[in-house]
C-alpha positions in Angstrom: 7.2 -43.9 -27.5 4.8 -45.6 -26.1 6.5 -44.4 -22.4 6.7 -41.0 -23.7 2.7 -40.3 -24.6 2.5 -42.0 -20.8 4.7 -39.2 -19.1 2.9 -36.5 -21.8 -0.9 -37.4 -20.4 -0.2 -38.0 -16.7 1.7 -34.0 -17.1 -1.5 -32.4 -19.0 -3.6 -35.3 -16.6 -1.5 -32.9 -14.0 -1.9 -29.7 -15.5 -6.3 -29.9 -15.6 -6.3 -31.0 -12.8 -4.3 -28.1 -11.0 -6.1 -25.6 -13.4 -8.8 -27.1 -12.1 -8.8 -27.0 -8.3 -7.3 -23.2 -8.9 -10.6 -22.4 -10.7 -12.6 -24.2 -8.3 -10.5 -22.1 -5.3 -11.0 -18.9 -7.1 -14.6 -19.4 -7.3 -14.8 -20.3 -3.3 -12.6 -17.1 -2.7 -14.6 -15.0 -4.4 -17.4 -16.3 -2.9 -16.7 -16.1 0.4 -14.9 -12.4 0.1 -17.3 -10.1 -1.7 -16.9 -6.4 -2.2 -18.1 -4.2 0.1 -17.8 -1.1 -1.3 -19.0 0.4 -4.4 -17.8 0.6 -8.2 -16.8 3.0 -10.3 -16.2 2.6 -14.0 -12.6 4.8 -14.9 -11.2 4.3 -18.7 -12.1 0.9 -18.5 -11.4 -0.6 -15.7 -14.0 -1.2 -13.0 -12.7 -0.1 -9.1 -13.6 -0.9 -5.7 -14.1 1.4 -3.0 -15.1 2.0 0.1 -15.9 5.8 0.8 -16.3 7.0 3.8 -18.2 10.7 3.9 -17.4 13.3 6.8 -20.1 14.6 9.5 -20.7 18.1 9.2 -18.7 18.8 12.6 -15.2 16.7 10.9 -11.7 18.0 13.3 -9.6 16.8 10.7 -7.7 18.9 8.8 -7.3 22.3 11.2 -6.9 25.2 9.5 -4.1 26.4 11.8 -0.6 25.1 10.4 2.0 23.3 13.6 5.7 25.0 11.8 7.4 23.7 14.1 7.8 20.1 11.6 8.4 20.9 9.0 10.9 23.6 7.5 9.8 27.4 7.4 10.7 27.6 4.3 8.2 25.9 2.8 5.6 27.1 5.3 3.8 30.0 3.2 2.9 27.2 0.4 1.8 24.7 2.7 -1.0 27.0 5.1 -2.3 28.4 2.1 -2.6 25.4 1.0 -4.1 23.9 4.4 -6.1 27.2 4.4 -7.9 26.4 0.4 -10.1 23.7 1.9 -13.5 24.8 0.6 -16.6 23.3 1.2 -18.9 21.9 -2.6 -23.3 21.5 -1.3 -22.0 21.4 2.8 -19.4 18.6 2.6 -15.5 19.3 2.8 -13.9 19.0 0.1 -11.5 17.1 1.1 -9.8 13.6 2.3 -7.9 10.8 2.9 -7.1 8.4 0.6 -5.4 4.7 1.7 -3.6 3.1 -0.9 -2.7 -0.9 0.1 0.0 -2.1 -0.4 1.2 -5.6 -2.4 -0.9 -8.8 -2.3 -3.4 -6.8 -0.6 -6.5 -4.9 -0.7 -8.8 -2.4 0.7 -9.5 -4.4 3.8 -6.4 -4.8 5.0 -5.6 -1.0 5.8 -9.6 0.1 6.4 -10.0 -2.9 9.4 -7.8 -1.4 11.8 -8.2 2.8 10.4 -11.2 2.8 10.2 -12.5 2.8 13.8 -10.0 5.1 15.2 -10.6 7.8 12.3 -14.4 7.3 11.1 -15.9 10.6 12.2 -13.5 12.8 12.2 -12.5 12.8 8.1 -13.8 11.8 5.6 -12.2 8.2 4.4 -11.3 6.7 0.6 -10.0 3.1 0.4 -10.0 1.1 -3.0 -8.7 -1.9 -4.8 -5.7 -0.5 -6.3 -6.6 -2.3 -10.1 -6.5 -5.8 -10.8 -6.0 -6.7 -7.0 -8.9 -7.1 -4.4 -12.6 -6.4 -6.6 -11.3 -4.5 -8.7 -10.3 -4.1 -12.3 -7.5 -3.8 -13.8 -8.2 -2.8 -17.1 -5.7 -1.3 -19.8 -2.6 0.7 -19.1 -2.5 1.0 -15.0 0.3 -1.3 -15.0 2.8 2.1 -13.5 2.7 3.5 -10.6 1.9 6.4 -12.5 -1.0 4.9 -14.2 -2.3 4.3 -10.9 -2.1 8.1 -9.1 -4.0 9.1 -12.4 -6.6 6.5 -11.8 -6.8 7.7 -8.0 -6.9 11.5 -9.0 -10.4 10.5 -11.4 -11.9 8.4 -8.2 -11.2 11.6 -7.0 -13.4 13.7 -9.3 -15.7 10.9 -9.1 -16.3 11.5 -4.8 -15.9 15.5 -5.8 -12.5 15.3 -3.9 -10.8 18.0 -4.2 -7.4 17.1 -2.2 -6.4 14.3 0.0 -4.1 12.8 2.3 -2.5 10.0 0.6 -1.9 6.8 2.9 0.5 4.3 1.0 2.1 1.1 2.5 4.7 -0.3 1.3 3.7 -0.7 -2.2 1.6 1.7 -1.8 4.8 4.5 -1.3 5.7 4.6 -4.5 1.8 5.0 -5.7 1.9 8.0 -3.4 5.2 9.6 -4.6 3.5 9.3 -8.1 0.2 10.9 -7.1 2.5 13.7 -5.2 4.5 14.7 -8.6 1.7 14.2 -11.3 -1.0 15.8 -9.1 1.0 17.8 -6.6 -2.0 21.2 -6.5 -4.7 17.9 -5.1 -2.4 16.8 -2.2 -2.8 18.2 0.9 0.1 15.8 3.0 1.6 11.7 2.6 1.9 9.3 5.0 3.9 7.3 4.2 3.8 3.6 6.2 6.7 1.0 5.6 7.2 2.3 2.3 9.1 0.7 -1.0 10.2 4.4 -3.0 13.6 4.4 -3.8 16.1 1.8 -5.7 17.4 -1.3 -3.8 21.2 -3.3 -4.0 20.6 -5.6 -7.9 17.1 -4.4 -7.9 15.4 -8.0 -7.8 12.3 -9.5 -6.9 11.1 -12.6 -6.1 11.6 -15.0 -9.0 7.5 -15.9 -9.5 7.7 -12.3 -10.2 9.3 -12.3 -12.4 7.8 -15.9 -14.3 4.3 -14.4 -14.1 5.3 -11.3 -16.2 6.3 -13.9 -19.4 4.0 -13.9 -21.6 2.4 -17.7 -22.0 4.7 -19.8 -18.5 4.0 -17.0 -16.6 -0.1 -17.5 -17.9 -0.3 -20.7 -17.4 2.0 -20.7 -13.5 -0.8 -18.5 -12.4 -3.9 -20.1 -13.8 -2.8 -24.0 -12.3 0.1 -23.3 -9.2 -1.0 -19.1 -7.9 -3.6 -20.7 -5.9 -2.5 -24.1 -4.3 0.9 -22.8 -3.9 0.0 -19.6 -2.1 -2.3 -21.7 0.0 0.6 -23.5 1.4 3.0 -21.0 1.7 0.4 -18.5 2.8 0.4 -18.6 7.0 4.3 -18.7 6.2 4.6 -15.6 4.7 1.9 -13.2 6.1 4.5 -14.3 9.5 7.1 -12.8 7.7 5.6 -9.4 6.8 4.2 -9.0 10.7 7.5 -10.1 11.9 8.5 -9.8 15.2 5.4 -9.1 15.4 2.4 -11.8 16.2 0.2 -11.9 12.9 -3.4 -10.4 14.4 -6.1 -13.5 14.7 -7.7 -13.6 11.6 -6.2 -11.7 10.0 -6.0 -13.6 6.6 -9.7 -14.0 6.9 -10.8 -10.8 7.2 -8.3 -8.5 5.4 -9.3 -10.7 2.0 -6.0 -11.5 1.5 -6.1 -15.2 -0.2 -8.6 -12.9 -3.6 -4.7 -12.2 -5.0 -5.0 -16.1 -5.0 -7.0 -15.0 -8.6 -5.0 -15.7 -11.0 -5.8 -12.8 -13.0 -5.1 -10.7 -9.5 -1.9 -12.9 -9.7 -0.8 -11.7 -13.5 -1.7 -7.9 -11.9 0.3 -8.3 -8.5 3.5 -9.8 -10.9 3.3 -6.9 -13.2 3.0 -4.3 -10.8 5.9 -6.0 -8.1 7.4 -7.0 -11.2 7.9 -3.0 -12.5 8.8 -1.3 -9.0 12.9 -1.1 -9.8 12.0 0.3 -13.1 9.7 3.3 -11.5 11.5 4.1 -8.2 14.8 4.4 -10.2 13.4 6.7 -12.1 11.3 9.5 -9.4 13.4 9.5 -6.7 16.1 12.0 -8.5 12.2 14.0 -8.7 11.0 13.5 -4.7 13.3 17.1 -3.9 10.1 18.5 -5.7 7.7 17.8 -3.3 5.9 20.6 -0.9 3.7 18.5 1.1 3.5 17.5 4.6 4.7 14.3 5.3 5.6 11.3 7.8 7.1 8.4 7.2 6.8 5.3 9.7 9.2 2.6 9.8 9.7 -0.5 12.2 13.8 -1.4 12.3 12.8 -5.2 12.0 10.6 -5.1 8.6 11.6 -8.4 6.9 9.9 -6.6 3.8 12.0 -4.5 2.5 14.8 -2.0 3.1 13.8 0.5 5.7 17.2 2.3 5.7 17.2 2.8 1.7 13.4 3.5 1.4 12.4 4.9 4.4 15.8 7.0 5.3 15.5 7.6 1.3 12.5 9.6 1.0 12.8 11.1 4.6 16.4 12.5 3.5 15.3 13.8 -0.3 11.2 15.3 0.5 12.3 19.0 2.2 10.9 19.1 5.6 9.6 15.0 5.4 9.1 13.4 9.4 10.8 10.2 10.2 9.3 7.9 13.0 11.7 4.9 13.5 9.3 2.0 15.9 12.0 -0.3 17.0 11.1 -4.2 17.0 8.2 -3.0 15.0 8.4 -5.0 11.9 6.3 -4.6 8.2 3.0 -3.6 9.5 2.3 -1.1 11.3 -0.8 -0.1 10.2 -2.2 -3.4 11.6 0.5 -3.7 15.1 0.4 0.4 15.2 -2.9 1.9 13.7 -3.0 5.2 16.4 0.6 5.8 15.4 -0.6 5.8 11.3 -3.3 7.6 12.5 -1.5 9.8 14.5 0.3 10.6 11.5 -2.1 11.0 9.2 -3.5 13.8 12.0 0.4 15.4 11.6 0.1 15.7 7.8 -3.1 17.5 8.2 -1.7 19.9 10.2 -2.6 19.1 14.2 -0.2 19.0 15.9 1.0 15.3 17.3 3.7 13.9 19.4 4.6 11.2 17.1 8.0 10.4 18.7 5.8 10.1 22.1 3.1 8.1 20.8 6.2 6.0 19.2 7.7 5.1 21.9 4.1 4.0 23.6 3.8 1.0 20.5 7.3 0.1 21.9 6.5 -0.8 25.3 3.3 -2.7 23.9 5.4 -4.2 21.1 9.0 -4.6 23.0 8.1 -8.7 24.2 7.9 -9.7 20.4 9.6 -11.9 19.1 8.0 -13.7 16.2 10.7 -14.5 13.8 9.3 -17.2 11.4 11.3 -18.8 8.3 12.4 -14.8 8.0 15.8 -13.8 7.2 17.2 -9.6 8.5 17.3 -7.5 5.4 20.8 -5.1 6.5 21.4 -2.9 3.5 24.8 -1.2 2.7 24.1 2.3 3.4 26.2 3.3 0.0 22.7 1.5 -2.0 20.7 4.0 -0.8 19.4 6.2 -3.7 20.8 8.9 -6.0 20.8 12.6 -4.9 
């Protein structure tokens, strides 16, 4: 009996120690990664964002729309949309809205993309509900709800229409926004998106574990920080593989913010619910009628590019798919010039994205940082329903 009590006491001591380490680590993470923008209270959630207004002479998007890149049958509606820009108080009423993926925050896209478009376009980068410095609120557990949060933030900022740019998990929210707020969608850019049902619908075990009441909370409050810190370098290498992780990426992009217990739980709920959303949403992508560009690497080790990217190109009328050889899951960092070009293309400019892709390919042809990541290969038969 004494041995049982001793074991229980040891277990409790270990739990409290891990909880203390996690709390201390979370405090240090927040101290080292302060907010960099403003906040807006939206339906009970305190949303953190960075808003970069455009100057009066901003050149995106142009009024003239290039029909060569999209289906002629849709030209009329897209042209009217592009010409419907208006000015309120001397400022353009369109903008670009950038949605980061799972486990990330607004800095993940802002750092590589802002320098390329600042002064030319109105940009908004925001921490999705529960991640980065944003609060979760009650009811932001689905892509549809987060799309509504985006629309509300657009209202606060006076942006009538936007080009929505979504990376990875952000691609699912991009589709939700386009389906629910078509009148506010100027164009879409998908970067290594997750948008379609995939074989089995499985996700990493710790996401599902974290969503279990009590057990999940205990896991996030004790192990998310120490285990996450131990695995962060290897996991980041897999996300970028076969490309090199940029120097200082984890620190500069504030990636450890996701290891705080509340953020870890929010991220887990997002990922664990993704399959259910895409299963219902994918058959409706054919209803999207705005200029759409998809950028995908053929060496992506995070999502099934041949399911998600190929599926979008098939399902969204006139969508343009740009494949890049030897590119992993992070075009926003490895090929930011191509992503910026895709935003210009979605805005109506005549940009040769495939020529840009060949330039990127020449730049990364020698990358071979495989790490411990296995290649993802999905059978063609598992493509989403048409």
